[in-house]
Structures are given as structure tokens and as C-alpha cells.
Amino acid sequence: ARPPRVGRHLYMDLAELRPRLAALGVSDSQDLEDFLGNRLGMPVPGGHRFGDEQGALRARLSTGPLLGSTPEERRASLTSPEPLELPHVARLLTMVESTLRAIGGEPEGEGWETER
């Protein structure tokens, strides 16, 4: 079988950003959950909910919202040759990107699209 290229969650480890997060009042995974959830307007469970130690700065971001909230958006997300160009997908990615930039993180790695 081919290796998976997508999943239900993006599991983020923001330990490298600990000093920047601390300046924003984020010192553990509960604080991270609250901070990201408030900034993104959706649940972003902290790693402590999945067995990580409380002090770890890890959280899970659901990829489900990338599909959209209506049947039409979901259909477009699943059939578009360029799903990153869909307005509802671009909006969510822009929110995540701006949240990471606000804490000093630079989105990088395979799959991040910083130019749309």
C-alpha cells in the first residue's frame, strides 16, 4: 500500500516556540489548547488529552474543516484539481498561518502553501 498523504489531524509540536509562547502566557498544553482554540475559533485539543505530559506544547488540529461546511464545499474539496485555491480552504489555511506567524513560527515543510 502507498503511504498515507493525508489524515484527520495535524499533530503539532511547538516546543521550539516555547519562549515565544511563554511571552503570550502559554506554558503548557492546556494553555496551548486555549490559545489556539481562541485564535482559530475551533477546538484544538492539547496533547495532554492524548497521553502527553502537561508541559509538552503539543496539540491536534483537525483537517476536517478543510473539507468545508456545506455539501457543495465538501464536493469541491474532494474533486478539485487545485483544492488549496478554494475560498474555504484558503481561508482556513490563512488563519492557521497567521496564528503561527503571530507566535513567531514559520510554516514550513511538505504540504505548507504560503503563497496562494
Coordinates of C-alpha atoms in Angstrom, one line a residue, residues 2-116:
R2 CA 1.1 3.5 -0.6
P3 CA 2.0 5.6 2.5
P4 CA -0.8 8.0 3.6
R5 CA -0.6 11.6 2.4
V6 CA -3.5 12.9 4.5
G7 CA -5.0 12.3 7.9
R8 CA -7.7 13.5 10.2
H9 CA -5.3 15.6 12.3
L10 CA -2.2 17.6 12.1
Y11 CA -0.3 16.8 15.3
M12 CA 1.8 19.9 16.1
D13 CA 4.7 20.0 18.4
L14 CA 5.5 23.6 19.2
A15 CA 8.3 23.1 21.7
E16 CA 10.7 25.2 19.6
L17 CA 8.4 28.1 20.2
R18 CA 8.3 27.8 24.0
P19 CA 9.9 31.2 24.7
R20 CA 7.6 33.0 22.3
L21 CA 4.6 31.1 23.6
A22 CA 5.6 31.9 27.2
A23 CA 5.6 35.6 26.4
L24 CA 2.0 35.1 25.3
G25 CA 1.0 33.3 28.5
V26 CA 1.2 29.8 27.1
S27 CA 3.2 27.4 29.3
D28 CA 1.6 24.0 28.9
S29 CA -0.6 22.0 26.6
Q30 CA -3.8 23.3 28.3
D31 CA -2.7 26.9 27.7
L32 CA -1.9 25.9 24.1
E33 CA -5.3 24.4 23.6
D34 CA -7.0 27.5 24.9
F35 CA -4.8 29.9 22.9
L36 CA -5.1 28.1 19.6
G37 CA -8.8 27.3 20.1
N38 CA -9.5 31.0 20.7
R39 CA -7.4 32.2 17.8
L40 CA -8.8 29.7 15.3
G41 CA -12.3 29.6 16.5
M42 CA -12.4 25.8 16.7
P43 CA -11.3 23.1 19.1
V44 CA -7.6 22.4 19.0
P45 CA -7.1 19.7 21.8
G46 CA -3.9 19.8 23.7
G47 CA -1.6 16.8 23.7
H48 CA -2.4 16.2 27.4
R49 CA -5.7 14.9 26.2
F50 CA -3.9 12.1 24.3
G51 CA -1.4 11.0 26.9
D52 CA 1.3 13.6 26.5
E53 CA 2.7 15.2 29.6
Q54 CA 1.0 18.5 30.5
G55 CA 4.2 20.5 30.0
A56 CA 4.6 19.4 26.3
L57 CA 3.5 22.0 23.8
R58 CA 1.6 19.7 21.5
A59 CA -1.9 20.0 20.0
R60 CA -4.0 18.3 17.4
L61 CA -5.5 20.4 14.6
S62 CA -8.4 18.7 12.8
T63 CA -8.1 18.7 9.0
G64 CA -11.9 18.1 8.7
P65 CA -12.7 21.9 8.3
L66 CA -10.6 21.9 5.1
L67 CA -13.4 19.9 3.5
G68 CA -15.9 22.7 4.1
S69 CA -19.2 23.1 5.9
T70 CA -21.7 22.5 3.1
P71 CA -22.2 19.6 0.8
E72 CA -21.1 21.8 -2.1
E73 CA -17.9 22.8 -0.4
R74 CA -17.1 19.2 0.5
R75 CA -17.8 18.0 -3.0
A76 CA -15.5 20.8 -4.4
S77 CA -12.8 19.9 -1.8
L78 CA -12.8 16.3 -2.9
T79 CA -12.9 16.8 -6.6
S80 CA -11.0 20.0 -7.3
P81 CA -7.6 19.6 -9.1
E82 CA -6.5 22.6 -7.0
P83 CA -8.2 22.4 -3.6
L84 CA -5.8 24.9 -2.0
E85 CA -7.3 27.6 -4.3
L86 CA -10.9 27.0 -3.0
P87 CA -12.0 30.0 -0.9
H88 CA -13.0 28.0 2.2
V89 CA -9.7 26.1 2.2
A90 CA -7.6 29.2 1.6
R91 CA -9.4 31.0 4.5
L92 CA -8.6 28.2 7.0
L93 CA -5.0 27.9 5.9
T94 CA -4.6 31.7 6.1
M95 CA -6.0 31.6 9.7
V96 CA -3.6 28.8 10.7
E97 CA -0.7 30.5 9.0
S98 CA -1.3 33.9 10.6
T99 CA -1.7 32.2 14.1
L100 CA 1.6 30.5 13.7
R101 CA 3.3 33.7 12.4
A102 CA 1.8 35.6 15.4
I103 CA 3.7 33.3 17.8
G104 CA 6.9 33.5 15.7
G105 CA 6.6 30.2 13.8
E106 CA 7.3 29.9 10.2
P107 CA 5.2 27.4 8.4
E108 CA 7.5 25.0 6.5
G109 CA 7.8 21.5 5.2
E110 CA 6.0 19.5 2.7
G111 CA 2.4 20.5 2.2
W112 CA 2.6 24.1 3.5
E113 CA 1.5 26.5 0.9
T114 CA 2.4 30.1 1.9
E115 CA 1.6 31.6 -1.5
R116 CA -1.9 31.1 -2.8

